C-alpha positions as a printed Julia matrix, in Angstrom:
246×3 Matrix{Float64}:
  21.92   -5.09   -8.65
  20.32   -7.75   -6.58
  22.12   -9.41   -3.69
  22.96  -13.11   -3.51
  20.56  -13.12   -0.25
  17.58  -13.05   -3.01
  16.61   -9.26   -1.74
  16.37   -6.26   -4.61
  18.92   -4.18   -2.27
  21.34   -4.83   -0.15
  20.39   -6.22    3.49
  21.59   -2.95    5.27
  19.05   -0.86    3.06
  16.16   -2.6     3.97
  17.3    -2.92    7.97
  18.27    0.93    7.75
  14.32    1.52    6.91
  13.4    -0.64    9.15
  11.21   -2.62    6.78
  11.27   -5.61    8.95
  10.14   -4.1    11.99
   6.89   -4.89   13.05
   4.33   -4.17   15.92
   3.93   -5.54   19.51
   0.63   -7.6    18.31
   0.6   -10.64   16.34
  -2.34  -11.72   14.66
  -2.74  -15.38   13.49
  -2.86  -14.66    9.82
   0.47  -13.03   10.24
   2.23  -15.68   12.45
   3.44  -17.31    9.26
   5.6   -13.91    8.24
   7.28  -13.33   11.48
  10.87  -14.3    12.15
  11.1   -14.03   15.79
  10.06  -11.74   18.98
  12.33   -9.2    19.82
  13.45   -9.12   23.87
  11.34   -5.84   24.11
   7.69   -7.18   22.49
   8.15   -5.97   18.94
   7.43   -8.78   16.27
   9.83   -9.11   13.41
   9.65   -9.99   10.11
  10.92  -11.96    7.78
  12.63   -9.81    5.45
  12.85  -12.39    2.67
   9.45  -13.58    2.24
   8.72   -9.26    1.99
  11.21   -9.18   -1.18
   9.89  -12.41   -2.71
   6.49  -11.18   -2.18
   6.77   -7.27   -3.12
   8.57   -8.18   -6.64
   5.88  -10.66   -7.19
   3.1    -7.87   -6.39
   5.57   -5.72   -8.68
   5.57   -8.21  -11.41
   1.63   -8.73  -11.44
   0.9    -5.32  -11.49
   3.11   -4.58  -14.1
   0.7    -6.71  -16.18
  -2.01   -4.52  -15.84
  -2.82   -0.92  -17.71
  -2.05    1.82  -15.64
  -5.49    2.79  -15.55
  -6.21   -0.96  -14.2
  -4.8    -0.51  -11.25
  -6.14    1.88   -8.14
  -3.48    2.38   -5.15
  -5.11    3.4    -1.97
  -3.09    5.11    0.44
  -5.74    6.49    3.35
  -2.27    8.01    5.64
   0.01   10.53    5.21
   3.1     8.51    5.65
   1.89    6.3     2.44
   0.64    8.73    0.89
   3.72   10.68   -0.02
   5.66    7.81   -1.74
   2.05    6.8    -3.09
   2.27    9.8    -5.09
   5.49    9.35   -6.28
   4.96    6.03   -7.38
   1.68    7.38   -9.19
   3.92    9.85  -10.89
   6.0     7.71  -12.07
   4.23    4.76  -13.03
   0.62    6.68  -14.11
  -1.18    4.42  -11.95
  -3.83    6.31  -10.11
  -4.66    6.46   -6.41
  -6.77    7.27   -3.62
  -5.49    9.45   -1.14
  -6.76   10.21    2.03
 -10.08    9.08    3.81
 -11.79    6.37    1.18
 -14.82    7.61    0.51
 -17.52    4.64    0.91
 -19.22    3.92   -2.61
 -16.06    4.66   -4.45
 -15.9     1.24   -6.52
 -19.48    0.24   -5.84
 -21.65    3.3    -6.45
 -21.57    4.06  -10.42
 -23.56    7.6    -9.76
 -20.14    9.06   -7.51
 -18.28   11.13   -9.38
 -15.25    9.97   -7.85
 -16.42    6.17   -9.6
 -13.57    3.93   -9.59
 -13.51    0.41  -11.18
 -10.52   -1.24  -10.96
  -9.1    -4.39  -11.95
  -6.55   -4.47   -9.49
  -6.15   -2.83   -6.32
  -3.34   -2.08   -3.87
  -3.94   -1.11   -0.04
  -1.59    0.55    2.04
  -3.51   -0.68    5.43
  -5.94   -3.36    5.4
  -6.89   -1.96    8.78
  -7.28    1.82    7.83
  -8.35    0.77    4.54
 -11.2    -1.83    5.44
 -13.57   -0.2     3.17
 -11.83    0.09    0.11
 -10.83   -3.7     1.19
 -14.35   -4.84    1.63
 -15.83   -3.01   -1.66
 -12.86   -4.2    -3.85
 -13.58   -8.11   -2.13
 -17.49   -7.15   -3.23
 -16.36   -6.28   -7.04
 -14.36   -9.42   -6.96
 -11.19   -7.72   -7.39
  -7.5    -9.04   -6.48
  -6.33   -6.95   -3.8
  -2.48   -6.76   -2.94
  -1.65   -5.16    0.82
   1.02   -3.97    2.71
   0.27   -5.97    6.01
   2.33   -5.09    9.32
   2.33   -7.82   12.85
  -0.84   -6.59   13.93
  -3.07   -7.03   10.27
  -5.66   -9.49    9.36
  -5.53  -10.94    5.54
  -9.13  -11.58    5.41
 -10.24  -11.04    1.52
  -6.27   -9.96    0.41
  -4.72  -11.88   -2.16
  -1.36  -11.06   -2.08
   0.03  -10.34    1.58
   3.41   -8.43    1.56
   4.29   -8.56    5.11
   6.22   -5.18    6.03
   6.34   -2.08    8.6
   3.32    0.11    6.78
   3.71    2.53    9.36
   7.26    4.46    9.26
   8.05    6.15    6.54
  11.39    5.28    5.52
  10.29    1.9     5.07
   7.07    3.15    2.79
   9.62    4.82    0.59
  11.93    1.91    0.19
   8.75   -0.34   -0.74
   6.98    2.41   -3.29
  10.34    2.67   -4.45
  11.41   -0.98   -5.25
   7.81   -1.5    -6.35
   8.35    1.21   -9.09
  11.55   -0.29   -9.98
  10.32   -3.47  -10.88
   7.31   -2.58  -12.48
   9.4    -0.43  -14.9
  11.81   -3.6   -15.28
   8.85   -5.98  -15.84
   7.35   -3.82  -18.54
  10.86   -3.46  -20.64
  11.08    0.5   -19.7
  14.09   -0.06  -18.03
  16.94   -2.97  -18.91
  18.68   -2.42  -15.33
  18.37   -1.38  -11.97
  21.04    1.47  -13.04
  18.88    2.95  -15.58
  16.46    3.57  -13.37
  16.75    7.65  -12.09
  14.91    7.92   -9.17
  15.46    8.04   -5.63
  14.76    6.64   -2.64
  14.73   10.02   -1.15
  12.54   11.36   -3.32
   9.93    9.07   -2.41
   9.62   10.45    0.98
   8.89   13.81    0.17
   6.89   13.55   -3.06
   4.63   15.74   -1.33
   6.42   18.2     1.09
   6.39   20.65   -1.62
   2.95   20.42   -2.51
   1.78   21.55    0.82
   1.89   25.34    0.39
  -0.14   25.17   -2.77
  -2.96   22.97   -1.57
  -3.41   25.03    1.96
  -4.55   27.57    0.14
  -8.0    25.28   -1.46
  -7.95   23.08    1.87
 -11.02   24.03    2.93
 -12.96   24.45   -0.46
 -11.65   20.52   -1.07
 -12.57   19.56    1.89
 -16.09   20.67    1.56
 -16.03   19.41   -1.99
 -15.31   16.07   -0.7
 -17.43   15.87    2.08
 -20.96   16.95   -0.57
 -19.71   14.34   -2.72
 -19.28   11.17   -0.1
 -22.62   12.34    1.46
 -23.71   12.12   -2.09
 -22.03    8.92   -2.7
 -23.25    7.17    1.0
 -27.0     8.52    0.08
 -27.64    7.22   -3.2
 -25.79    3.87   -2.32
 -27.98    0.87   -2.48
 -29.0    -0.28    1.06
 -26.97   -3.56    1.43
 -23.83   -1.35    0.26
 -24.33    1.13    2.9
 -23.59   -1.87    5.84
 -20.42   -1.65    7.26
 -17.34   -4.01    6.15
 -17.35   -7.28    8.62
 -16.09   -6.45   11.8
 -12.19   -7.84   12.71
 -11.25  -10.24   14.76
  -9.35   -9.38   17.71
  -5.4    -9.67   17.27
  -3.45  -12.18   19.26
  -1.15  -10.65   21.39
């Protein structure tokens, strides 16, 4: 059930993750999401503005088709409870290195076109960022202390580095997308859990050693496919960032 404090668990959960905890670097566009400076350097946020935000994200994606929607989630640690959220909810998503031309070169055979799109990183992300802002997409994005917001349109300010606190927000994001759409009437009827969404993967790994290498070549003959055929102004590089405020 949701807490009187306005969050979707309990205070404790979210601390326990360490949700709130963000970087030593502070850029401007995140100065509004930070709650105060910790004694050792480490910027922390405001854990209610991330629950407002993250069921609102939940709510408006929920709104879309599935097959609307494109998660990108370039880093292991996202990733994992990326997947799981995919699995659940049917959305799809990138994993891994975004290869350049995915939403803005129609001959890739990778060719995505989404009407909404969801970044793990802005930062590790920048090109799916940049190509989505190009397409004139909405883009939602897990931003941590040390992020710029240029071209997102829903910030949901968070630690998008540990991975207890990617679980907890893939998790709660599934939650209330299954809530919004009428597939579940409560928060009890929903079966999943939070542990889960940390190792959606783990038990993957042994099968896909195996065709590591054969993907991995795959992949890279495709994005020099994809980068070569581009047109020229696509092939320029996303706008360079501005440096953080300490």
């Amino acid at each position: 059930m949701a807490e009187k404090t306005g969050l979707p668990l309990k205070q404790e959960i979210f601390l326990e993750a360490g949700v709130h905890i963000g970087t030593k670097i502070r850029t401007n566009d995140m100065r509004k999401f930070v709650f105060r400076r910790r004694d050792d350097g480490l910027y922390i946020l405001d854990l209610r503005q991330s629950a407002e935000r993250l069921i609102a994200a939940a709510k408006m994606m929920a709104m879309y088709k599935p097959d609307e929607l494109l998660v990108v989630a370039s880093r292991i640690y996202s990733s994992n409870p990326a997947s799981k959220f995919s699995t659940i909810t049917g959305v799809p998503m990138a994993k891994g290195r975004f290869i350049p031309g995915t939403m803005t070169n129609m001959s890739y055979k990778g060719f995505k076109e989404p009407k909404l799109l969801f970044v793990c990183d802005p930062k590790g992300e920048r090109e799916a960022v940049s190509e989505g802002a190009k397409n004139g997409v909405p883009i939602i994005a897990l931003c941590d202390t040390d992020n710029e917001t240029k071209f997102i349109d829903l910030v949901i300010p968070i630690n998008n580095k540990g991975k207890r606190s990617l679980a907890l927000i893939f998790y709660i994001l599934a939650r209330e997308m299954a809530l919004a759409q009428g597939q579940i009437k409560s928060y009890d009827e929903f079966k999943y859990e939070i542990g889960s969404f940390e190792t959606a993967l783990f038990e993957e790994k042994e099968g896909e050693a195996e065709s590591g290498e054969e993907t991995a070549q795959a992949e890279a003959a495709e994005e020099a496919k994809a980068v070569t055929s581009a047109p020229e102004e696509e092939k320029k590089e996303a706008p360079a960032e501005k440096s953080a405020e300490a």
